[in-house]
Amino acid sequence: MERPEELAREMPSASIERLPTYLRALGDLAARGVVGTSSTELADLAGVRPAQLRKDLSYLGSLGTRGVGYDVVRLRDQVGAALGDAQELRVAIVGVGNLGHALANYSGLVARGFTVAALLDASAAVVGQTVAGLVVEDVAGLHGIVQARGVSIVVIAVPGDRAQEVCDAVVAAGVREILSFAPCALQVPPGVELRSVDVGSELQILAFHSRVRQER
Amino acid sequence: MERPEELAREMPSASIERLPTYLRALGDLAARGVVGTSSTELADLAGVRPAQLRKDLSYLGSLGTRGVGYDVVRLRDQVGAALGDAQELRVAIVGVGNLGHALANYSGLVARGFTVAALLDASAAVVGQTVAGLVVEDVAGLHGIVQARGVSIVVIAVPGDRAQEVCDAVVAAGVREILSFAPCALQVPPGVELRSVDVGSELQILAFHSRVRQER
């Protein structure tokens, strides 16, 4: 496998974004005891074209064997290693409302090698509560907590009108990877990787399909 | 503007998926009182290349004016109409745990023209509770509720081990647009549009970037 810095230079963002889907499909196959898979089968499970899958995997040096395909467990471990799941990454969640609660309790985080290292909130009513085994701390201590616990990813789950302010504080604390659930666009400086989950946008895409379907 | 069925035939999925981002950026500009914008400015706000933006918008018949650009409010309404936000779409949420609570209370839904028409859960402890002004109903009544209230989109917010079963029931109830938060792949028959929000995948993409950064 190539060194990570070469990977990052060469691998298109769109390919990186498909890796978790491949990893999930490979995990499902492995759980079902499937030993080998073809690019056609795996592409079908992942919802992409086989040529796309082969191209994406070629960046990892996983070319498969013509007529034989891929070894499921080996490829799963290869994709997993590329995604860094062997390494325990520490996540802090800012905003412990319903969404923050749901995220703190989300089993998929631990299953994929993430550790929730801190829960932070601004509300005195929430600070001090125990959620998912962690005591909620005051967001005012964000900078020290990030440094002391080696937090590398922060999830922002605060209301939209507080999100930019929290985002600025997270960046000031030295965090370079942010996942936002705020229903608004956030500005980050160059060098900070921001991903957004916008439920409203997802529903709007479905609404588009629904409208077309109804008027057909 | 073209008729929706023509739109759907011609407009690539990737273009449709960028429309909510454009709509959000245009909404922000309009809220700031900005009257006109260029494809460069709008593309920058949306995080795409200007050529991509112009191509996407051309499917809506919005070509802008060379040297003048786009009328912000007009373009916002055009993109909004394409996404069907003038039409009140009815959404049901299945699974009223922390995530379901957060979704039921999510202000972005109402703001974008969606109505939460039903909250459904399988747990006797949750059925009968009032959440976001709605009484949680038994998921056993899903089929009748979908039909009686004209639900066109269902959001699945149940644990992963229940998600496929719920998804099958939703499809059997005649729903064709599904948004899943389950941390696993769901199977739907052809003709059903399934979108998935997978928090674990989003974090894995950030982990990839974090790992590359650390090893640089």
Short mmCIF file of C-alpha atoms in Angstrom, two decimals:
data_model
loop_
_atom_site.label_atom_id
_atom_site.label_comp_id
_atom_site.label_asym_id
_atom_site.label_seq_id
_atom_site.Cartn_x
_atom_site.Cartn_y
_atom_site.Cartn_z
CA MET A 1 0.00 0.00 0.00
CA GLU A 2 1.17 3.50 -0.69
CA ARG A 3 2.09 5.91 2.04
CA PRO A 4 -0.85 8.01 3.31
CA GLU A 5 0.51 11.35 2.10
CA GLU A 6 0.79 9.98 -1.42
CA LEU A 7 -2.72 8.57 -1.12
CA ALA A 8 -4.13 11.92 -0.14
CA ARG A 9 -2.40 13.70 -2.97
CA GLU A 10 -3.61 11.26 -5.58
CA MET A 11 -6.95 9.96 -4.39
CA PRO A 12 -9.85 12.17 -5.48
CA SER A 13 -12.20 13.36 -2.72
CA ALA A 14 -15.09 11.56 -4.37
CA SER A 15 -13.16 8.29 -4.15
CA ILE A 16 -12.32 8.87 -0.49
CA GLU A 17 -16.00 9.53 0.17
CA ARG A 18 -16.98 6.15 -1.29
CA LEU A 19 -14.54 4.17 0.91
CA PRO A 20 -16.88 3.97 3.94
CA THR A 21 -19.59 2.49 1.71
CA TYR A 22 -17.17 -0.16 0.43
CA LEU A 23 -16.03 -0.85 3.97
CA ARG A 24 -19.63 -1.33 5.11
CA ALA A 25 -20.43 -3.67 2.22
CA LEU A 26 -17.25 -5.68 2.86
CA GLY A 27 -18.07 -5.88 6.56
CA ASP A 28 -21.54 -7.21 5.69
CA LEU A 29 -20.04 -9.82 3.35
CA ALA A 30 -17.46 -10.88 5.94
CA ALA A 31 -20.18 -11.15 8.61
CA ARG A 32 -22.09 -13.48 6.28
CA GLY A 33 -18.97 -15.62 5.92
CA VAL A 34 -18.40 -14.72 2.26
CA VAL A 35 -14.73 -15.30 1.40
CA GLY A 36 -14.38 -13.83 -2.09
CA THR A 37 -16.26 -11.17 -4.03
CA SER A 38 -16.22 -9.70 -7.53
CA SER A 39 -16.09 -6.04 -8.45
CA THR A 40 -19.58 -6.51 -9.92
CA GLU A 41 -21.03 -7.88 -6.68
CA LEU A 42 -19.28 -5.35 -4.48
CA ALA A 43 -20.19 -2.45 -6.78
CA ASP A 44 -23.80 -3.58 -6.71
CA LEU A 45 -23.83 -3.67 -2.90
CA ALA A 46 -22.24 -0.23 -2.78
CA GLY A 47 -24.49 1.25 -5.47
CA VAL A 48 -21.70 2.27 -7.87
CA ARG A 49 -20.54 1.09 -11.29
CA PRO A 50 -17.97 -1.76 -11.27
CA ALA A 51 -15.49 0.37 -13.25
CA GLN A 52 -15.78 3.10 -10.61
CA LEU A 53 -15.19 0.62 -7.81
CA ARG A 54 -12.11 -0.83 -9.51
CA LYS A 55 -10.73 2.65 -10.10
CA ASP A 56 -11.34 3.71 -6.50
CA LEU A 57 -9.75 0.58 -5.09
CA SER A 58 -6.78 0.86 -7.42
CA TYR A 59 -5.70 3.96 -5.43
CA LEU A 60 -5.26 1.63 -2.47
CA GLY A 61 -3.21 -0.75 -4.60
CA SER A 62 -6.07 -3.28 -4.43
CA LEU A 63 -6.36 -4.49 -7.96
CA GLY A 64 -8.10 -7.81 -7.31
CA THR A 65 -7.33 -10.81 -9.50
CA ARG A 66 -8.95 -11.11 -12.93
CA GLY A 67 -11.46 -13.96 -12.90
CA VAL A 68 -11.03 -14.43 -9.15
CA GLY A 69 -11.94 -11.06 -7.68
CA TYR A 70 -11.19 -9.80 -4.21
CA ASP A 71 -10.47 -11.56 -0.93
CA VAL A 72 -13.21 -10.08 1.30
CA VAL A 73 -11.36 -9.96 4.62
CA ARG A 74 -8.11 -8.75 3.09
CA LEU A 75 -9.85 -5.96 1.16
CA ARG A 76 -11.94 -5.00 4.19
CA ASP A 77 -8.77 -4.63 6.27
CA GLN A 78 -7.07 -2.68 3.48
CA VAL A 79 -9.96 -0.22 3.12
CA GLY A 80 -10.27 -0.03 6.91
CA ALA A 81 -6.59 0.78 7.28
CA ALA A 82 -6.87 3.51 4.63
CA LEU A 83 -9.73 5.03 6.60
CA GLY A 84 -7.60 4.90 9.71
CA ASP A 85 -9.93 2.76 11.77
CA ALA A 86 -7.04 0.90 13.37
CA GLN A 87 -6.23 4.14 15.09
CA GLU A 88 -8.45 5.25 17.96
CA LEU A 89 -9.53 8.75 17.08
CA ARG A 90 -10.93 10.94 19.80
CA VAL A 91 -14.14 12.80 19.15
CA ALA A 92 -15.77 15.60 21.16
CA ILE A 93 -19.45 16.45 20.73
CA VAL A 94 -20.46 20.06 21.30
CA GLY A 95 -24.18 20.48 22.01
CA VAL A 96 -25.89 17.83 24.12
CA GLY A 97 -29.53 18.32 23.14
CA ASN A 98 -31.52 15.48 21.61
CA LEU A 99 -29.16 15.19 18.66
CA GLY A 100 -26.05 15.28 20.86
CA HIS A 101 -27.62 12.59 23.06
CA ALA A 102 -28.31 10.45 20.02
CA LEU A 103 -24.75 10.88 18.75
CA ALA A 104 -23.17 10.17 22.14
CA ASN A 105 -25.13 6.90 22.31
CA TYR A 106 -24.54 5.97 18.66
CA SER A 107 -23.05 2.48 18.61
CA GLY A 108 -21.56 3.00 15.15
CA LEU A 109 -18.86 5.30 16.56
CA VAL A 110 -17.26 2.77 18.86
CA ALA A 111 -17.74 0.01 16.29
CA ARG A 112 -15.63 2.03 13.84
CA GLY A 113 -12.83 2.79 16.26
CA PHE A 114 -13.87 6.24 17.47
CA THR A 115 -13.81 7.19 21.14
CA VAL A 116 -16.11 9.91 22.42
CA ALA A 117 -13.67 11.76 24.66
CA ALA A 118 -15.86 14.70 25.74
CA LEU A 119 -19.41 16.03 25.69
CA LEU A 120 -19.70 19.80 25.92
CA ASP A 121 -22.62 22.17 26.30
CA ALA A 122 -23.18 25.82 27.12
CA SER A 123 -26.28 25.33 29.24
CA ALA A 124 -25.93 25.17 33.03
CA ALA A 125 -28.93 22.84 33.05
CA VAL A 126 -27.05 20.26 30.97
CA VAL A 127 -23.47 20.62 32.28
CA GLY A 128 -22.86 18.02 35.00
CA GLN A 129 -25.41 15.52 33.64
CA THR A 130 -24.17 12.06 32.77
CA VAL A 131 -24.85 11.05 29.16
CA ALA A 132 -23.63 7.79 27.66
CA GLY A 133 -21.31 7.35 30.63
CA LEU A 134 -19.68 10.78 30.32
CA VAL A 135 -20.24 13.87 32.44
CA VAL A 136 -21.21 16.83 30.25
CA GLU A 137 -18.64 19.64 30.60
CA ASP A 138 -18.84 23.38 30.09
CA VAL A 139 -18.03 24.37 26.50
CA ALA A 140 -16.04 27.26 27.97
CA GLY A 141 -13.32 24.68 28.71
CA LEU A 142 -13.19 23.48 25.09
CA HIS A 143 -9.62 24.57 24.34
CA GLY A 144 -8.08 22.85 27.37
CA ILE A 145 -10.14 19.69 26.90
CA VAL A 146 -9.18 19.36 23.21
CA GLN A 147 -5.50 19.74 24.06
CA ALA A 148 -5.46 17.54 27.17
CA ARG A 149 -7.38 14.65 25.62
CA GLY A 150 -5.98 14.76 22.11
CA VAL A 151 -9.36 15.38 20.47
CA SER A 152 -8.93 15.34 16.70
CA ILE A 153 -12.55 15.52 15.49
CA VAL A 154 -15.34 17.72 16.83
CA VAL A 155 -19.01 17.17 16.08
CA ILE A 156 -21.12 20.34 16.22
CA ALA A 157 -24.70 19.63 17.28
CA VAL A 158 -25.77 23.04 18.52
CA PRO A 159 -28.66 25.15 17.16
CA GLY A 160 -27.99 27.02 13.92
CA ASP A 161 -27.72 30.44 15.53
CA ARG A 162 -24.85 29.27 17.77
CA ALA A 163 -23.07 27.09 15.23
CA GLN A 164 -20.62 29.59 13.67
CA GLU A 165 -19.50 30.83 17.08
CA VAL A 166 -18.89 27.26 18.28
CA CYS A 167 -17.14 26.43 15.01
CA ASP A 168 -14.77 29.39 15.46
CA ALA A 169 -13.95 28.25 19.00
CA VAL A 170 -13.33 24.69 17.79
CA VAL A 171 -10.93 25.93 15.11
CA ALA A 172 -9.21 28.21 17.65
CA ALA A 173 -8.70 25.15 19.86
CA GLY A 174 -6.62 23.61 17.08
CA VAL A 175 -9.15 21.12 15.70
CA ARG A 176 -8.85 20.53 11.95
CA GLU A 177 -11.67 18.01 11.35
CA ILE A 178 -15.25 19.11 11.97
CA LEU A 179 -18.60 17.44 11.37
CA SER A 180 -21.52 19.87 11.54
CA PHE A 181 -25.22 19.11 11.91
CA ALA A 182 -26.14 22.78 11.89
CA PRO A 183 -28.80 23.68 9.31
CA CYS A 184 -26.67 26.52 7.98
CA ALA A 185 -23.42 27.01 6.08
CA LEU A 186 -20.35 27.42 8.29
CA GLN A 187 -17.15 29.23 7.36
CA VAL A 188 -13.82 27.65 8.21
CA PRO A 189 -10.30 28.80 7.33
CA PRO A 190 -8.25 26.93 4.69
CA GLY A 191 -6.76 23.71 6.03
CA VAL A 192 -9.81 22.82 8.11
CA GLU A 193 -11.90 19.94 6.78
CA LEU A 194 -15.58 20.61 7.38
CA ARG A 195 -18.29 18.09 6.56
CA SER A 196 -21.96 18.88 6.98
CA VAL A 197 -24.95 16.64 7.49
CA ASP A 198 -27.98 18.65 6.52
CA VAL A 199 -31.19 16.73 7.08
CA GLY A 200 -33.22 19.42 5.33
CA SER A 201 -31.16 19.03 2.16
CA GLU A 202 -31.59 15.26 2.18
CA LEU A 203 -35.34 15.69 2.45
CA GLN A 204 -35.36 18.28 -0.32
CA ILE A 205 -33.63 15.84 -2.65
CA LEU A 206 -36.32 13.26 -1.83
CA ALA A 207 -38.98 15.92 -2.32
CA PHE A 208 -37.64 16.58 -5.81
CA HIS A 209 -38.02 12.91 -6.70
CA SER A 210 -41.45 12.77 -5.06
CA ARG A 211 -42.71 15.78 -7.00
CA VAL A 212 -41.49 14.37 -10.32
CA ARG A 213 -43.11 11.04 -9.49
CA GLN A 214 -46.46 12.62 -8.58
CA GLU A 215 -46.63 14.74 -11.72
CA ARG A 216 -45.65 11.91 -14.04
CA MET B 1 -38.75 26.38 -16.68
CA GLU B 2 -39.09 22.91 -18.08
CA ARG B 3 -41.71 20.48 -16.96
CA PRO B 4 -40.63 18.35 -14.00
CA GLU B 5 -40.70 15.02 -15.83
CA GLU B 6 -38.30 16.42 -18.41
CA LEU B 7 -36.14 17.78 -15.63
CA ALA B 8 -35.90 14.41 -13.96
CA ARG B 9 -35.00 12.66 -17.18
CA GLU B 10 -32.28 15.14 -18.05
CA MET B 11 -30.88 16.39 -14.78
CA PRO B 12 -28.11 14.16 -13.41
CA SER B 13 -28.53 12.94 -9.83
CA ALA B 14 -25.34 14.73 -8.82
CA SER B 15 -26.82 18.03 -10.06
CA ILE B 16 -30.07 17.44 -8.17
CA GLU B 17 -28.04 16.76 -5.04
CA ARG B 18 -26.30 20.12 -5.30
CA LEU B 19 -29.54 22.12 -5.57
CA PRO B 20 -30.18 22.31 -1.79
CA THR B 21 -26.69 23.77 -1.32
CA TYR B 22 -27.39 26.44 -3.96
CA LEU B 23 -30.76 27.14 -2.35
CA ARG B 24 -29.13 27.59 1.04
CA ALA B 25 -26.46 29.93 -0.33
CA LEU B 26 -29.08 31.96 -2.22
CA GLY B 27 -31.22 32.14 0.92
CA ASP B 28 -28.22 33.45 2.87
CA LEU B 29 -27.51 36.09 0.18
CA ALA B 30 -31.16 37.17 0.07
CA ALA B 31 -31.26 37.41 3.88
CA ARG B 32 -28.25 39.74 3.70
CA GLY B 33 -30.09 41.90 1.18
CA VAL B 34 -27.82 40.99 -1.74
CA VAL B 35 -29.68 41.60 -5.01
CA GLY B 36 -27.38 40.13 -7.64
CA THR B 37 -24.69 37.47 -7.61
CA SER B 38 -22.17 35.99 -10.03
CA SER B 39 -21.61 32.34 -10.76
CA THR B 40 -18.14 32.78 -9.22
CA GLU B 41 -19.51 34.14 -5.96
CA LEU B 42 -22.32 31.62 -5.74
CA ALA B 43 -20.05 28.71 -6.64
CA ASP B 44 -17.63 29.83 -3.96
CA LEU B 45 -20.39 29.91 -1.34
CA ALA B 46 -21.57 26.48 -2.45
CA GLY B 47 -18.09 24.98 -2.64
CA VAL B 48 -18.24 23.99 -6.33
CA ARG B 49 -16.53 25.16 -9.52
CA PRO B 50 -18.28 28.04 -11.34
CA ALA B 51 -18.56 25.91 -14.51
CA GLN B 52 -20.27 23.19 -12.52
CA LEU B 53 -22.72 25.68 -11.03
CA ARG B 54 -23.57 27.16 -14.44
CA LYS B 55 -24.10 23.68 -15.88
CA ASP B 56 -26.33 22.61 -12.97
CA LEU B 57 -28.43 25.76 -13.14
CA SER B 58 -28.76 25.50 -16.90
CA TYR B 59 -30.97 22.41 -16.36
CA LEU B 60 -33.42 24.74 -14.65
CA GLY B 61 -33.26 27.13 -17.57
CA SER B 62 -31.41 29.63 -15.36
CA LEU B 63 -28.62 30.85 -17.55
CA GLY B 64 -27.89 34.13 -15.85
CA THR B 65 -26.80 37.15 -17.86
CA ARG B 66 -23.20 37.43 -19.03
CA GLY B 67 -21.48 40.25 -17.15
CA VAL B 68 -24.50 40.76 -14.90
CA GLY B 69 -24.99 37.38 -13.27
CA TYR B 70 -28.02 36.11 -11.43
CA ASP B 71 -30.92 37.86 -9.72
CA VAL B 72 -30.68 36.39 -6.21
CA VAL B 73 -34.37 36.28 -5.29
CA ARG B 74 -35.49 35.09 -8.73
CA LEU B 75 -32.91 32.30 -8.79
CA ARG B 76 -33.69 31.30 -5.20
CA ASP B 77 -37.38 30.95 -6.09
CA GLN B 78 -36.51 29.01 -9.24
CA VAL B 79 -34.29 26.53 -7.39
CA GLY B 80 -36.85 26.35 -4.57
CA ALA B 81 -39.64 25.55 -7.03
CA ALA B 82 -37.52 22.82 -8.63
CA LEU B 83 -36.99 21.29 -5.20
CA GLY B 84 -40.73 21.41 -4.63
CA ASP B 85 -40.64 23.54 -1.52
CA ALA B 86 -43.80 25.39 -2.51
CA GLN B 87 -45.58 22.12 -1.94
CA GLU B 88 -46.18 20.94 1.62
CA LEU B 89 -44.80 17.45 1.77
CA ARG B 90 -45.82 15.22 4.64
CA VAL B 91 -43.14 13.37 6.52
CA ALA B 92 -43.48 10.55 9.05
CA ILE B 93 -40.67 9.69 11.45
CA VAL B 94 -40.36 6.07 12.57
CA GLY B 95 -38.33 5.64 15.75
CA VAL B 96 -38.74 8.27 18.46
CA GLY B 97 -35.55 7.78 20.46
CA ASN B 98 -33.07 10.64 20.89
CA LEU B 99 -32.54 10.96 17.16
CA GLY B 100 -36.27 10.84 16.39
CA HIS B 101 -36.84 13.52 19.04
CA ALA B 102 -34.14 15.69 17.50
CA LEU B 103 -35.63 15.27 14.02
CA ALA B 104 -39.20 15.96 15.20
CA ASN B 105 -38.01 19.21 16.76
CA TYR B 106 -35.75 20.18 13.85
CA SER B 107 -36.74 23.68 12.76
CA GLY B 108 -35.23 23.18 9.31
CA LEU B 109 -38.08 20.89 8.27
CA VAL B 110 -40.87 23.40 8.70
CA ALA B 111 -38.69 26.17 7.30
CA ARG B 112 -38.30 24.20 4.07
CA GLY B 113 -41.98 23.39 3.66
CA PHE B 114 -42.14 19.94 5.24
CA THR B 115 -44.86 18.95 7.69
CA VAL B 116 -44.21 16.23 10.23
CA ALA B 117 -47.51 14.35 9.96
CA ALA B 118 -46.78 11.40 12.25
CA LEU B 119 -44.32 10.06 14.83
CA LEU B 120 -44.27 6.28 15.15
CA ASP B 121 -42.54 3.91 17.53
CA ALA B 122 -42.72 0.23 18.46
CA SER B 123 -42.14 0.72 22.20
CA ALA B 124 -45.17 0.82 24.50
CA ALA B 125 -43.15 3.15 26.74
CA VAL B 126 -42.94 5.76 23.97
CA VAL B 127 -46.34 5.39 22.26
CA GLY B 128 -48.74 7.95 23.69
CA GLN B 129 -46.03 10.46 24.64
CA THR B 130 -46.28 13.94 23.16
CA VAL B 131 -43.17 15.00 21.22
CA ALA B 132 -42.93 18.27 19.30
CA GLY B 133 -46.69 18.68 19.63
CA LEU B 134 -47.55 15.26 18.21
CA VAL B 135 -48.70 12.14 20.04
CA VAL B 136 -46.41 9.20 19.23
CA GLU B 137 -48.40 6.39 17.58
CA ASP B 138 -47.86 2.65 17.33
CA VAL B 139 -45.80 1.70 14.29
CA ALA B 140 -48.21 -1.20 13.81
CA GLY B 141 -50.62 1.39 12.36
CA LEU B 142 -48.07 2.61 9.80
CA HIS B 143 -49.94 1.54 6.66
CA GLY B 144 -53.23 3.23 7.61
CA ILE B 145 -51.51 6.40 8.82
CA VAL B 146 -49.47 6.78 5.63
CA GLN B 147 -52.59 6.39 3.50
CA ALA B 148 -54.91 8.56 5.61
CA ARG B 149 -52.48 11.47 5.98
CA GLY B 150 -50.87 11.40 2.56
CA VAL B 151 -47.36 10.78 3.90
CA SER B 152 -44.89 10.85 1.02
CA ILE B 153 -41.54 10.69 2.84
CA VAL B 154 -40.60 8.48 5.77
CA VAL B 155 -37.55 9.03 7.95
CA ILE B 156 -36.20 5.85 9.56
CA ALA B 157 -34.54 6.55 12.92
CA VAL B 158 -34.69 3.11 14.52
CA PRO B 159 -31.71 1.01 15.69
CA GLY B 160 -29.79 -0.82 12.97
CA ASP B 161 -31.13 -4.25 13.85
CA ARG B 162 -34.73 -3.11 13.28
CA ALA B 163 -34.11 -0.89 10.25
CA GLN B 164 -34.62 -3.37 7.38
CA GLU B 165 -37.87 -4.66 8.88
CA VAL B 166 -39.18 -1.09 9.29
CA CYS B 167 -37.99 -0.22 5.79
CA ASP B 168 -39.91 -3.18 4.33
CA ALA B 169 -43.07 -2.08 6.16
CA VAL B 170 -42.64 1.49 4.91
CA VAL B 171 -42.30 0.29 1.31
CA ALA B 172 -45.31 -2.03 1.77
CA ALA B 173 -47.30 1.01 2.93
CA GLY B 174 -46.69 2.59 -0.48
CA VAL B 175 -43.98 5.10 0.45
CA ARG B 176 -41.45 5.72 -2.32
CA GLU B 177 -39.10 8.24 -0.65
CA ILE B 178 -37.10 7.13 2.38
CA LEU B 179 -34.38 8.80 4.44
CA SER B 180 -32.51 6.37 6.68
CA PHE B 181 -30.28 7.12 9.64
CA ALA B 182 -29.61 3.45 10.27
CA PRO B 183 -25.90 2.58 10.46
CA CYS B 184 -26.36 -0.25 7.96
CA ALA B 185 -27.18 -0.73 4.29
CA LEU B 186 -30.89 -1.14 3.55
CA GLN B 187 -32.36 -2.95 0.56
CA VAL B 188 -35.28 -1.36 -1.29
CA PRO B 189 -37.03 -2.50 -4.48
CA PRO B 190 -36.50 -0.59 -7.76
CA GLY B 191 -38.52 2.60 -7.92
CA VAL B 192 -37.97 3.47 -4.27
CA GLU B 193 -35.59 6.36 -3.60
CA LEU B 194 -33.51 5.68 -0.50
CA ARG B 195 -31.08 8.20 0.92
CA SER B 196 -28.89 7.41 3.89
CA VAL B 197 -27.23 9.62 6.44
CA ASP B 198 -24.46 7.61 8.01
CA VAL B 199 -22.69 9.52 10.75
CA GLY B 200 -20.03 6.83 11.03
CA SER B 201 -19.11 7.25 7.36
CA GLU B 202 -18.84 11.01 7.71
CA LEU B 203 -16.47 10.58 10.65
CA GLN B 204 -14.44 8.00 8.75
CA ILE B 205 -13.92 10.46 5.92
CA LEU B 206 -12.69 13.02 8.46
CA ALA B 207 -10.50 10.34 10.06
CA PHE B 208 -8.87 9.72 6.67
CA HIS B 209 -7.98 13.40 6.38
CA SER B 210 -6.84 13.52 10.02
CA ARG B 211 -4.56 10.54 9.58
CA VAL B 212 -2.95 11.96 6.46
CA ARG B 213 -2.45 15.28 8.23
CA GLN B 214 -0.84 13.70 11.30
CA GLU B 215 1.59 11.59 9.27
CA ARG B 216 2.63 14.43 7.03
#
